mmCIF file with all atom_site columns, C-alpha atoms in Angstrom:
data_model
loop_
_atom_site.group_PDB
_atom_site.id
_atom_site.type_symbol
_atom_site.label_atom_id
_atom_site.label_alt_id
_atom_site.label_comp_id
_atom_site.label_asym_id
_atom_site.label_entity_id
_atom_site.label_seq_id
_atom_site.pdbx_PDB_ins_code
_atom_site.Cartn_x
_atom_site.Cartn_y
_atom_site.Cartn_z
_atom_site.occupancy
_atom_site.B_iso_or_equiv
_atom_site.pdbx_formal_charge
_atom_site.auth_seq_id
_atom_site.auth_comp_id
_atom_site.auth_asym_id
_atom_site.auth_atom_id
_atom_site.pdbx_PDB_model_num
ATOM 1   C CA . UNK N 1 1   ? 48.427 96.256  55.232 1.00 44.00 ? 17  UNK N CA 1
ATOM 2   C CA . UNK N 1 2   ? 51.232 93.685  54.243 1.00 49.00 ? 18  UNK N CA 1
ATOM 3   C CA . UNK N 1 3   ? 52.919 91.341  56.324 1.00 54.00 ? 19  UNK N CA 1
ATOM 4   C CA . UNK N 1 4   ? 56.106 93.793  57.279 1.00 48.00 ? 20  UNK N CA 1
ATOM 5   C CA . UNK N 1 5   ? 58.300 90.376  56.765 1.00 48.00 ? 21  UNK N CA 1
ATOM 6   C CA . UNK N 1 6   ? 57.642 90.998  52.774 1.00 82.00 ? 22  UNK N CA 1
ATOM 7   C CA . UNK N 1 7   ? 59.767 93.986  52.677 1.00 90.00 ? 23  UNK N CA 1
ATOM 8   C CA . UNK N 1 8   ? 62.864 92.210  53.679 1.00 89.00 ? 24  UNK N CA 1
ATOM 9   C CA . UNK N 1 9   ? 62.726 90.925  49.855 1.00 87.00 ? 25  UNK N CA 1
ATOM 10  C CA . UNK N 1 10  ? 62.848 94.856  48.449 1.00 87.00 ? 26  UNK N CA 1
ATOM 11  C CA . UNK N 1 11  ? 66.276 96.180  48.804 1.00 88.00 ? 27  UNK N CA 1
ATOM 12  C CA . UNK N 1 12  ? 66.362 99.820  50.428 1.00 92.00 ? 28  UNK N CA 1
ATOM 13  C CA . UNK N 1 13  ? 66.733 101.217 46.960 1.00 89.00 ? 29  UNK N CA 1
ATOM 14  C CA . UNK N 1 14  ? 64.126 100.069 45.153 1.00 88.00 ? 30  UNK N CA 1
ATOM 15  C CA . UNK N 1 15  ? 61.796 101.170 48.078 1.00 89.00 ? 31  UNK N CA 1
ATOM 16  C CA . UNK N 1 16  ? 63.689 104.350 47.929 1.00 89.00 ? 32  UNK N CA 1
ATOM 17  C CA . UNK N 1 17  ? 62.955 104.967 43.862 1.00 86.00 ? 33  UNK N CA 1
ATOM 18  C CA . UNK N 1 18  ? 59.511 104.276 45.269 1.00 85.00 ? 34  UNK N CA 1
ATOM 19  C CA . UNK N 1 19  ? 59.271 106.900 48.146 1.00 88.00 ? 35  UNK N CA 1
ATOM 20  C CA . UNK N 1 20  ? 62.199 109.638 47.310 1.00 81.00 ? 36  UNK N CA 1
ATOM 21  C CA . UNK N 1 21  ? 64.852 111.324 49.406 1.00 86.00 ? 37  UNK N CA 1
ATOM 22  C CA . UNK N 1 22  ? 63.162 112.483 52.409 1.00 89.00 ? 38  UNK N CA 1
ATOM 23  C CA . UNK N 1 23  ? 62.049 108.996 53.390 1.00 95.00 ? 39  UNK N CA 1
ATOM 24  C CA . UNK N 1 24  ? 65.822 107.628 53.914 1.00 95.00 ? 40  UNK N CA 1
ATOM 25  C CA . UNK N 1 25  ? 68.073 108.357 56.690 1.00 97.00 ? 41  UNK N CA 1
ATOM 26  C CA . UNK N 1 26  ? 71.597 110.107 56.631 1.00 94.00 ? 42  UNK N CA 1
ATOM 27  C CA . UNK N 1 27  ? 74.447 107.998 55.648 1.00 92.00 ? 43  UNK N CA 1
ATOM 28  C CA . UNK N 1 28  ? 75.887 108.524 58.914 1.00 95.00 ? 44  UNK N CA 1
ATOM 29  C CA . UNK N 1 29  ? 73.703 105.354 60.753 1.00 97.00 ? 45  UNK N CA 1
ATOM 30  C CA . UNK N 1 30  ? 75.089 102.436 58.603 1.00 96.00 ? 46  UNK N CA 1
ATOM 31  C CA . UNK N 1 31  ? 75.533 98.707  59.375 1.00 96.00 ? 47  UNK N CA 1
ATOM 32  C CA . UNK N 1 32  ? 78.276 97.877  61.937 1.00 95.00 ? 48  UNK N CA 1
ATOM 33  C CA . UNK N 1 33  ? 79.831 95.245  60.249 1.00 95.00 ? 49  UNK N CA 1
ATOM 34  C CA . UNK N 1 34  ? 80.482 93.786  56.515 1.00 93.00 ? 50  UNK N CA 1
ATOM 35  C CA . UNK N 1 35  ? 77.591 91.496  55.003 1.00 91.00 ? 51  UNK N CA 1
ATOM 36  C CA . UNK N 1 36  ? 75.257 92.368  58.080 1.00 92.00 ? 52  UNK N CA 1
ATOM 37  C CA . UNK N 1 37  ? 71.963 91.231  57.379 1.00 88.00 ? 53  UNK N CA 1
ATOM 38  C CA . UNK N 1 38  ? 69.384 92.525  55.872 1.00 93.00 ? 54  UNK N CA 1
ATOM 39  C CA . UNK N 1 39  ? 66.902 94.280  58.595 1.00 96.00 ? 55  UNK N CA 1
ATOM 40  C CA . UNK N 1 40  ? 62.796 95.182  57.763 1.00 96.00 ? 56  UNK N CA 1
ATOM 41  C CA . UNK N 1 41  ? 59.850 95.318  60.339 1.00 95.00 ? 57  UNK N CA 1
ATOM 42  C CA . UNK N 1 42  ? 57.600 97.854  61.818 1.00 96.00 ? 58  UNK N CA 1
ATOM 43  C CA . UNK N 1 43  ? 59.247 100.788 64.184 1.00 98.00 ? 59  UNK N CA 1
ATOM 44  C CA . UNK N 1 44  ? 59.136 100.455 67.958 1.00 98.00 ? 60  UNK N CA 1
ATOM 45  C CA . UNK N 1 45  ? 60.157 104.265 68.530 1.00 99.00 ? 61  UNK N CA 1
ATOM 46  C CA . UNK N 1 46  ? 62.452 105.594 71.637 1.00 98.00 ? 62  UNK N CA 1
ATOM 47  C CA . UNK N 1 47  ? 64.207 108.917 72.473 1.00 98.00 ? 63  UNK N CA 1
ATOM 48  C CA . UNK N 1 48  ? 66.968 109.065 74.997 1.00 97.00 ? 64  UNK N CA 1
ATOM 49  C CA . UNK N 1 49  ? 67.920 111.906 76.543 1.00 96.00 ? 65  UNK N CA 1
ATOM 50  C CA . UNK N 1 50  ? 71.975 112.866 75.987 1.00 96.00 ? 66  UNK N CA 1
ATOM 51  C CA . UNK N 1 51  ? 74.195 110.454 77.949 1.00 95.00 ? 67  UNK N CA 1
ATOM 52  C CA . UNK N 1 52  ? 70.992 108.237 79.183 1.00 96.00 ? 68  UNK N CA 1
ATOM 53  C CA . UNK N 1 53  ? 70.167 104.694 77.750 1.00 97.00 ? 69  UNK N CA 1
ATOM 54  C CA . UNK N 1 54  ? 67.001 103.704 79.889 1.00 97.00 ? 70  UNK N CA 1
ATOM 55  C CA . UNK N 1 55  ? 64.614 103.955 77.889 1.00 97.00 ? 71  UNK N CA 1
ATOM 56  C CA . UNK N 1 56  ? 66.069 101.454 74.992 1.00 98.00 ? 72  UNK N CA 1
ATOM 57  C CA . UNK N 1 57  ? 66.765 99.001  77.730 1.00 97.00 ? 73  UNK N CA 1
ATOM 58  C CA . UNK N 1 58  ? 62.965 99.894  78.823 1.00 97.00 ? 74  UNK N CA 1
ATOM 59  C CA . UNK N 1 59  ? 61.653 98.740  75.050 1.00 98.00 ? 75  UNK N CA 1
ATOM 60  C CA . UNK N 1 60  ? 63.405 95.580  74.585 1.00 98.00 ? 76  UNK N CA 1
ATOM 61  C CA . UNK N 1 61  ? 60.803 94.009  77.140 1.00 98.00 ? 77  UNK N CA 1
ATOM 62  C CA . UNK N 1 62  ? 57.928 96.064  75.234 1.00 98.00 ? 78  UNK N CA 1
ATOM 63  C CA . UNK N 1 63  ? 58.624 96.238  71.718 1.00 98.00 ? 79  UNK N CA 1
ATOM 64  C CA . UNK N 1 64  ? 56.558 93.010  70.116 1.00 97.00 ? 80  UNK N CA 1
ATOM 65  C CA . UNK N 1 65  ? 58.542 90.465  68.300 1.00 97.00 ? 81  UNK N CA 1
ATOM 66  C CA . UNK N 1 66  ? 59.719 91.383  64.396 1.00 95.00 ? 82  UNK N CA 1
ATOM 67  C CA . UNK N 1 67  ? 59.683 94.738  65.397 1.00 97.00 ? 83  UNK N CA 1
ATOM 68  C CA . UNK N 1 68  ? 62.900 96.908  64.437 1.00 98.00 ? 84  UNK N CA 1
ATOM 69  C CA . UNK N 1 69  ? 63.786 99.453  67.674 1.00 99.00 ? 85  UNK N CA 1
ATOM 70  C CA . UNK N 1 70  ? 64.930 102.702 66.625 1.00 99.00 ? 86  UNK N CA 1
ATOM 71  C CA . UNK N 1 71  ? 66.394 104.999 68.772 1.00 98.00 ? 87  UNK N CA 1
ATOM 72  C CA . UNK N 1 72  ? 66.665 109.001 68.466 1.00 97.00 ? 88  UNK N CA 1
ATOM 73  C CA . UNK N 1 73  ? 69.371 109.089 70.648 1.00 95.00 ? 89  UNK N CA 1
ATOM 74  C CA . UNK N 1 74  ? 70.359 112.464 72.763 1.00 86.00 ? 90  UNK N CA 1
ATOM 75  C CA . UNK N 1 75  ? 74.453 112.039 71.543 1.00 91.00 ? 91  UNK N CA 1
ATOM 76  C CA . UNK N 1 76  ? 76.979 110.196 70.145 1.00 92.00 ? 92  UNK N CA 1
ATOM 77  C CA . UNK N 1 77  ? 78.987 109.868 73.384 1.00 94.00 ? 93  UNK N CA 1
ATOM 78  C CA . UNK N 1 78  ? 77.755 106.929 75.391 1.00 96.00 ? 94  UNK N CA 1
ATOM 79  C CA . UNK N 1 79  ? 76.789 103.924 74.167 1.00 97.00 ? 95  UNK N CA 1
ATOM 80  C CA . UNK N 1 80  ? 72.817 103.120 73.894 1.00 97.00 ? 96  UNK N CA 1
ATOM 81  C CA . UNK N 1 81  ? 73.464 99.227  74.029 1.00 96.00 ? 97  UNK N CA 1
ATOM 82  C CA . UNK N 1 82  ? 76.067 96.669  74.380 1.00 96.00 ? 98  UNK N CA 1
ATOM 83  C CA . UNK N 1 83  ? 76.388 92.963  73.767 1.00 96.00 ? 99  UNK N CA 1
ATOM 84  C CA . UNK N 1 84  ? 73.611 91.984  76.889 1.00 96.00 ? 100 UNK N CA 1
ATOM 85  C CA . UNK N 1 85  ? 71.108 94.074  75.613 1.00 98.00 ? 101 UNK N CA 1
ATOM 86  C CA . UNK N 1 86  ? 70.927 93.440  71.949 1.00 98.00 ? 102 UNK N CA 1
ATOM 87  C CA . UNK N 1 87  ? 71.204 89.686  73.240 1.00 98.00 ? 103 UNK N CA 1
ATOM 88  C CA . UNK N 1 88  ? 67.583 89.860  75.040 1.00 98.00 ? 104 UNK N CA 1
ATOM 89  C CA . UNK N 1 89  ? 66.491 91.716  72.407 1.00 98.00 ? 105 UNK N CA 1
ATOM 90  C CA . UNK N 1 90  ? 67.835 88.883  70.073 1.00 98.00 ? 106 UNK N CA 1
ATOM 91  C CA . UNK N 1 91  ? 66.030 86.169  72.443 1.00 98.00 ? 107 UNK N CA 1
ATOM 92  C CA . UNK N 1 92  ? 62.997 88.367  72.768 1.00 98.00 ? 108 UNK N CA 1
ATOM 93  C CA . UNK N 1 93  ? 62.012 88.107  68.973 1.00 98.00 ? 109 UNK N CA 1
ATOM 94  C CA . UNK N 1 94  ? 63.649 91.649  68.483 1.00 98.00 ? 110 UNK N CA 1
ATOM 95  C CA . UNK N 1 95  ? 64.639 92.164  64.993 1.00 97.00 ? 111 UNK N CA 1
ATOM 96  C CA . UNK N 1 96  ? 67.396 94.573  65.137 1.00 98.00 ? 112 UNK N CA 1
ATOM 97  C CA . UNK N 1 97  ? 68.055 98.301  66.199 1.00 98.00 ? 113 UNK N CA 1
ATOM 98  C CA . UNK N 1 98  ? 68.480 101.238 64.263 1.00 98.00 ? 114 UNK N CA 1
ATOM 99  C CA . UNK N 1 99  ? 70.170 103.759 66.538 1.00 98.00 ? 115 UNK N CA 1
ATOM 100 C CA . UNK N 1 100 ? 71.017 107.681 65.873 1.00 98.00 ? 116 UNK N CA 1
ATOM 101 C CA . UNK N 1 101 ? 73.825 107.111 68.353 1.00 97.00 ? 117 UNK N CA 1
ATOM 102 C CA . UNK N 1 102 ? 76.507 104.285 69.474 1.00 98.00 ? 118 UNK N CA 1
ATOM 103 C CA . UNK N 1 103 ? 76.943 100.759 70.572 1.00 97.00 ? 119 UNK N CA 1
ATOM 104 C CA . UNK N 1 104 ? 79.297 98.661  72.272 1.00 96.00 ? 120 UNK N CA 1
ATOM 105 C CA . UNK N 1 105 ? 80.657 95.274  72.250 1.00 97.00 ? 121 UNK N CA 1
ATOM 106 C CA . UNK N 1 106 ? 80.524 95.446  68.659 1.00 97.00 ? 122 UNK N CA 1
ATOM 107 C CA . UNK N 1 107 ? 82.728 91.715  68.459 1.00 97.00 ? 123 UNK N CA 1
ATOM 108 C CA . UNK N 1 108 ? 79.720 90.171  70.474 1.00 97.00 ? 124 UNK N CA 1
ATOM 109 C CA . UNK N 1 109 ? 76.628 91.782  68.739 1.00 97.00 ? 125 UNK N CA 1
ATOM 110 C CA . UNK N 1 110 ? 78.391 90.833  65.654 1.00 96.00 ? 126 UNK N CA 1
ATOM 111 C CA . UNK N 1 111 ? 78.859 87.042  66.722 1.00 96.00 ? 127 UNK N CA 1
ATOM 112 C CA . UNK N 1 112 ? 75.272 86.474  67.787 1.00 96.00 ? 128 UNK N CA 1
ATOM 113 C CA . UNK N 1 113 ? 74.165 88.506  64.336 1.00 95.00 ? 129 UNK N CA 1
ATOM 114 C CA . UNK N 1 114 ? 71.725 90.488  65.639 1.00 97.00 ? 130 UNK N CA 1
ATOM 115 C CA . UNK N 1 115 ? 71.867 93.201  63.190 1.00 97.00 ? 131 UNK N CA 1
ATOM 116 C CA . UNK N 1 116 ? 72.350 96.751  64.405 1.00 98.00 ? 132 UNK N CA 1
ATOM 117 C CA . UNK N 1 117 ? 72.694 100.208 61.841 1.00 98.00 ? 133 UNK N CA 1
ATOM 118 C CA . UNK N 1 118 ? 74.318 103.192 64.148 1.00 98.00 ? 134 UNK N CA 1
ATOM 119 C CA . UNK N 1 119 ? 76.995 105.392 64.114 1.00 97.00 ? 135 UNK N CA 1
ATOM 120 C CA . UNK N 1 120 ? 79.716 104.262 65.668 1.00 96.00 ? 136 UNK N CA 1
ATOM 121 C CA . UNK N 1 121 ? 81.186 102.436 68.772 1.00 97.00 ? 137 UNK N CA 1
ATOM 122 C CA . UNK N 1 122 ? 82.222 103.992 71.921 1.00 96.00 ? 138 UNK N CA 1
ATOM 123 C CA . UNK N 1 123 ? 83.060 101.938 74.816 1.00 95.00 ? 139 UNK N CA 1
ATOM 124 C CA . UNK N 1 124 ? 81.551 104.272 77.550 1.00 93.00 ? 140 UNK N CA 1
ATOM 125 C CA . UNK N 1 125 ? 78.004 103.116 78.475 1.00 92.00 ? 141 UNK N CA 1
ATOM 126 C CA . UNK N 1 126 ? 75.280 105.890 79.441 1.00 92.00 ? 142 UNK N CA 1
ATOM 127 C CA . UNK N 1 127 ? 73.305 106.371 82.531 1.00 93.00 ? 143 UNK N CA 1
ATOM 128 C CA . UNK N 1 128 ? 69.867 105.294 83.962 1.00 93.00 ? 144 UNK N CA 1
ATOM 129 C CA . UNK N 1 129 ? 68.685 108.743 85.491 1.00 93.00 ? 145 UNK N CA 1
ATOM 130 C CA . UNK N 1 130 ? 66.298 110.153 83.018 1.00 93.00 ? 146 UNK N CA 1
ATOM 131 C CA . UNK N 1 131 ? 62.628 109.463 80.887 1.00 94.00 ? 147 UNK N CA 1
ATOM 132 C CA . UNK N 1 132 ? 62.125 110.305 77.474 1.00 96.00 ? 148 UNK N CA 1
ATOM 133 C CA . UNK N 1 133 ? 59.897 108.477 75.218 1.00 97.00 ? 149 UNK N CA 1
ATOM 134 C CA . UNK N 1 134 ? 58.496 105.123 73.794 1.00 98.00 ? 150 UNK N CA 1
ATOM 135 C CA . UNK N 1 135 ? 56.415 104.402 70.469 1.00 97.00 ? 151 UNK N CA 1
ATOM 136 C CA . UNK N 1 136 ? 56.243 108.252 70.070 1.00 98.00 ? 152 UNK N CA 1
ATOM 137 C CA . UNK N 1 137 ? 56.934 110.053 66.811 1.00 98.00 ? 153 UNK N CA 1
ATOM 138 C CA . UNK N 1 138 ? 60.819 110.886 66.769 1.00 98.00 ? 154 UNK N CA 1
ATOM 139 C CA . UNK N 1 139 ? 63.576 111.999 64.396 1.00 98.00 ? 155 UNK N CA 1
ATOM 140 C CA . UNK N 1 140 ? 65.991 109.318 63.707 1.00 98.00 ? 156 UNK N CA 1
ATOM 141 C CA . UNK N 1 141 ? 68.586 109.908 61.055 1.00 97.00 ? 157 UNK N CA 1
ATOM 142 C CA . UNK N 1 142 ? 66.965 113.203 59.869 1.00 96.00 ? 158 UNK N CA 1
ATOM 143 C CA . UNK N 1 143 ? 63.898 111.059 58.958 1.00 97.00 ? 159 UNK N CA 1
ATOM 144 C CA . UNK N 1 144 ? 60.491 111.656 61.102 1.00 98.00 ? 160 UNK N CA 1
ATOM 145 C CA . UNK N 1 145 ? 59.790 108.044 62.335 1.00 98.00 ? 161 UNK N CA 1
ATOM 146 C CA . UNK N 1 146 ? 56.142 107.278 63.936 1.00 98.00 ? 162 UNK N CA 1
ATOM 147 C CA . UNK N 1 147 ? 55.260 104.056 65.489 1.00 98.00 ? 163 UNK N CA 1
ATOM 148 C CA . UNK N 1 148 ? 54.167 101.521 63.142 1.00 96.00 ? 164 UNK N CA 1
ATOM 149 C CA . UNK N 1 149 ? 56.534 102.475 60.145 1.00 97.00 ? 165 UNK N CA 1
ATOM 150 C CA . UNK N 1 150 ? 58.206 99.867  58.495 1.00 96.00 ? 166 UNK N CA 1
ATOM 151 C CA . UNK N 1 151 ? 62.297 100.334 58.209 1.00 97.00 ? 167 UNK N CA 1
ATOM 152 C CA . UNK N 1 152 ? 63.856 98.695  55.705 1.00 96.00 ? 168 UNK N CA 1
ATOM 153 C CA . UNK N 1 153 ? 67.987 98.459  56.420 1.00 97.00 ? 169 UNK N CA 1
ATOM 154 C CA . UNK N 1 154 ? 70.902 97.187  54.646 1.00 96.00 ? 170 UNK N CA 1
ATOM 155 C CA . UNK N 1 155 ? 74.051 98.361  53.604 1.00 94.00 ? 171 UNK N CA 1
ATOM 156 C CA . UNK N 1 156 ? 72.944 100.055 50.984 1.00 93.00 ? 172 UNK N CA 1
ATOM 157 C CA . UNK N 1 157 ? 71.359 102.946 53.498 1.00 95.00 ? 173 UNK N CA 1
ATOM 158 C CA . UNK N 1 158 ? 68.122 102.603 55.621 1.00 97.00 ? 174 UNK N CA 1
ATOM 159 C CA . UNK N 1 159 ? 64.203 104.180 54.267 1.00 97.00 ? 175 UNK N CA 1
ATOM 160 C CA . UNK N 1 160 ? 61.681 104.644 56.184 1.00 97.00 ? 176 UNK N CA 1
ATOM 161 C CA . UNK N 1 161 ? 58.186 103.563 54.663 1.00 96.00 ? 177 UNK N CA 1
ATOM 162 C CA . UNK N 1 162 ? 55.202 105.613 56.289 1.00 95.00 ? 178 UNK N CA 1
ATOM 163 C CA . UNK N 1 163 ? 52.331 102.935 57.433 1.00 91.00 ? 179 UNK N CA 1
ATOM 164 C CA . UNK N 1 164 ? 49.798 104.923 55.005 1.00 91.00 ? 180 UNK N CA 1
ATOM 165 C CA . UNK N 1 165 ? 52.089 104.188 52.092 1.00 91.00 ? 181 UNK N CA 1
ATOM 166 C CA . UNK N 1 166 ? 52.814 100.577 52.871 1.00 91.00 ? 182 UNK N CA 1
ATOM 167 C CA . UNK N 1 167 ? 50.170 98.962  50.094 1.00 89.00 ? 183 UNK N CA 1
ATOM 168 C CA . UNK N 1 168 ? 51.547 101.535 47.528 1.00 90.00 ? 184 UNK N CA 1
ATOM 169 C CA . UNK N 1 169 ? 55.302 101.448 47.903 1.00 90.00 ? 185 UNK N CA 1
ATOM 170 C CA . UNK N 1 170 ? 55.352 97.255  48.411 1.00 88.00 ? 186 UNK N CA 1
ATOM 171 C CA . UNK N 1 171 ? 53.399 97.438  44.622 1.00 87.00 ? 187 UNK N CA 1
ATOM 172 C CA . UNK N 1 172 ? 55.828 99.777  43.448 1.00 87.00 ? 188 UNK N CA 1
ATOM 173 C CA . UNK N 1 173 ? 58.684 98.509  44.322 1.00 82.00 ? 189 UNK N CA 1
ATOM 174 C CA . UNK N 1 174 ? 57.362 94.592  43.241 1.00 81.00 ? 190 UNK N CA 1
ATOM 175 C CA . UNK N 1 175 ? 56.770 96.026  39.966 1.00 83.00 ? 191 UNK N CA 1
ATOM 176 C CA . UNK N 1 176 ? 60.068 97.590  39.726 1.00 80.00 ? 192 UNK N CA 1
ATOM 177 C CA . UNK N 1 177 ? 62.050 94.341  40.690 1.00 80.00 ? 193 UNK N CA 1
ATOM 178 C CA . UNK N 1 178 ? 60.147 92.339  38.372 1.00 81.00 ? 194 UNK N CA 1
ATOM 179 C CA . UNK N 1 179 ? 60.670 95.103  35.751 1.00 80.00 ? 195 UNK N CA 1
ATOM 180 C CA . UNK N 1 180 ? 64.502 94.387  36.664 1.00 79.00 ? 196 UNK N CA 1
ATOM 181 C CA . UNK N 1 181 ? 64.409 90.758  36.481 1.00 81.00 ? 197 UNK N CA 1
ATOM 182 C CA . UNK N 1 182 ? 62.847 90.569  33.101 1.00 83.00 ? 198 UNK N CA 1
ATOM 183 C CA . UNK N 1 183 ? 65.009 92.613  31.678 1.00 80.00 ? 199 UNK N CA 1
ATOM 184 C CA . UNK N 1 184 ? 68.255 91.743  30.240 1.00 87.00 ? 200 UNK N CA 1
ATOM 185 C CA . UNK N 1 185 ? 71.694 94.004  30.138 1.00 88.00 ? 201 UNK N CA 1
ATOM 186 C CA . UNK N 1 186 ? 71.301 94.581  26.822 1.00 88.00 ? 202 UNK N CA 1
ATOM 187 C CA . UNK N 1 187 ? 67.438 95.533  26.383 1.00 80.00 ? 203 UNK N CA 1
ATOM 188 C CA . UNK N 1 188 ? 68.430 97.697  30.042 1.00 83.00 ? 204 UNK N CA 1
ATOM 189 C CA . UNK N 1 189 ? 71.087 99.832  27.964 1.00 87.00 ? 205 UNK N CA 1
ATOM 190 C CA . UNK N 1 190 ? 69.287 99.869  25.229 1.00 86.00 ? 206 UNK N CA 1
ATOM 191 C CA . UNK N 1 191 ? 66.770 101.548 26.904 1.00 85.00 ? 207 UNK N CA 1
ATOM 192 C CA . UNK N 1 192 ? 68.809 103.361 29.258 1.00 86.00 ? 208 UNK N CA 1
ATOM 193 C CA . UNK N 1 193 ? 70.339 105.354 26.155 1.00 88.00 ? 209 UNK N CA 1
ATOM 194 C CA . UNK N 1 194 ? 67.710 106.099 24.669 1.00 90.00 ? 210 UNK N CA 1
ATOM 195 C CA . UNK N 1 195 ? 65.816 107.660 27.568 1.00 88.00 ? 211 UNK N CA 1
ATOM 196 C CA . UNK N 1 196 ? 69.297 110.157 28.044 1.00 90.00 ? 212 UNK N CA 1
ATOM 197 C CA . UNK N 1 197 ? 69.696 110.994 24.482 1.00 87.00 ? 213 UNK N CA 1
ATOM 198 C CA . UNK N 1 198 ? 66.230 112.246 24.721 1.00 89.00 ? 214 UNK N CA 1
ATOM 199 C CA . UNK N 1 199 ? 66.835 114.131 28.195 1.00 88.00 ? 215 UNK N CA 1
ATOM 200 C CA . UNK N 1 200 ? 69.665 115.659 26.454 1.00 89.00 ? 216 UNK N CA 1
ATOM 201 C CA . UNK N 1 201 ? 67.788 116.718 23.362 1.00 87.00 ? 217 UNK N CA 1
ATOM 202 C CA . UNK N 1 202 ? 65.452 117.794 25.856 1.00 88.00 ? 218 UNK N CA 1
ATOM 203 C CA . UNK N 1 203 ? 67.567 120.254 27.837 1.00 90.00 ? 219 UNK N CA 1
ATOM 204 C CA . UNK N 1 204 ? 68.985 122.039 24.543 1.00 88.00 ? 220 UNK N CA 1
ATOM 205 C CA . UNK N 1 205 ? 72.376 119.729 24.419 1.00 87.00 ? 221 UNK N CA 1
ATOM 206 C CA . UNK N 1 206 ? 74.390 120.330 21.181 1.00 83.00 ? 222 UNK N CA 1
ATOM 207 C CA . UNK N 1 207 ? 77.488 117.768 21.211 1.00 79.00 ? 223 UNK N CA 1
ATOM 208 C CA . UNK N 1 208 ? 80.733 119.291 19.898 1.00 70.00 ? 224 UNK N CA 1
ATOM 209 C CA . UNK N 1 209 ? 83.279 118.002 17.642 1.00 47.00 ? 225 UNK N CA 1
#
């Protein structure tokens, strides 16, 4: 398996072109904040129940350091995490959270840059009163998630890479960015036109005038 820190050189779309649609989480979860940085590790997995946070402030002391928490939270009306948490999470070697709900204390998390992708911001904090689940499989954006899969998070979306395709996405998506960066503007268009004049031809397309 590769080193999970390698990904945080592929951008999310060039993994994506690797892995396809169902791998990458609804637009809805973005970065909280302009320029955040870019977030890649393994999955420490948690559901909440609605309106309950406990068991994300449970995993900040058990997820291992440079792994990414993410959170299949049970609403969007309380707030999984605020500036305290995501701080200890920061100290603990956490690398950031990917949450299917809301924060708060956005001005703080955003200070210390500890990056966070969610929803939204609500003020209102959740309770303490119920289980639910840690480093099971859970759905997170729309995506299935399992322990062990490696996120990859910026703002141009968030993927999800399945441990069992780690080896072959990482090659594909190396070969695609040193594709790009041998390539010129002009050899890319070039090519580019070529490839949809033949699509067109293809499909039957008769230009008029």
């Amino acid at each position: 398996m590769n080193d999970p820190l390698n990904f945080a050189a592929l951008s999310p779309t060039t993994c994506a072109d690797a892995l396809g649609r169902e791998h990458c989480m609804d637009r809805g979860i973005r970065e909280l904040w302009p320029r955040i940085p870019r977030l890649a590790g393994p999955a420490y997995t948690v559901s909440c129940p609605p309106g309950d946070n406990l068991m994300l402030h449970a995993a900040i002391y058990r997820a291992a350091p440079g792994a990414v928490i993410v959170v299949q939270a049970g609403d969007a009306d309380y707030a999984m995490a605020g500036g305290n948490v995501c701080a200890i999470a920061q100290n603990r070697g956490i690398a950031g959270f990917v949450v299917d709900g809301v924060i708060r204390d956005l001005a703080e998390v955003r200070e210390a840059q500890f990056p966070v992708f969610a929803r939204g911001v609500m003020p209102v904090p959740g309770k303490k009163q119920q289980l639910g689940t840690l480093n099971q499989a859970i759905v997170c954006g729309g995506v299935r998630v399992n322990p062990g899969d490696i996120i990859v998070a910026d703002e141009e979306g968030i993927v999800v890479i399945p441990a069992a395709q780690q080896a072959a996405v990482w090659q594909m998506a190396q070969q695609r960015t040193d594709q790009d960066a041998a390539q010129s503007l002009a050899d890319w268009e070039t090519n580019h036109r070529a490839k949809v004049e033949r699509m067109l031809q293809d499909l039957g397309f008769e230009p008029g005038g």
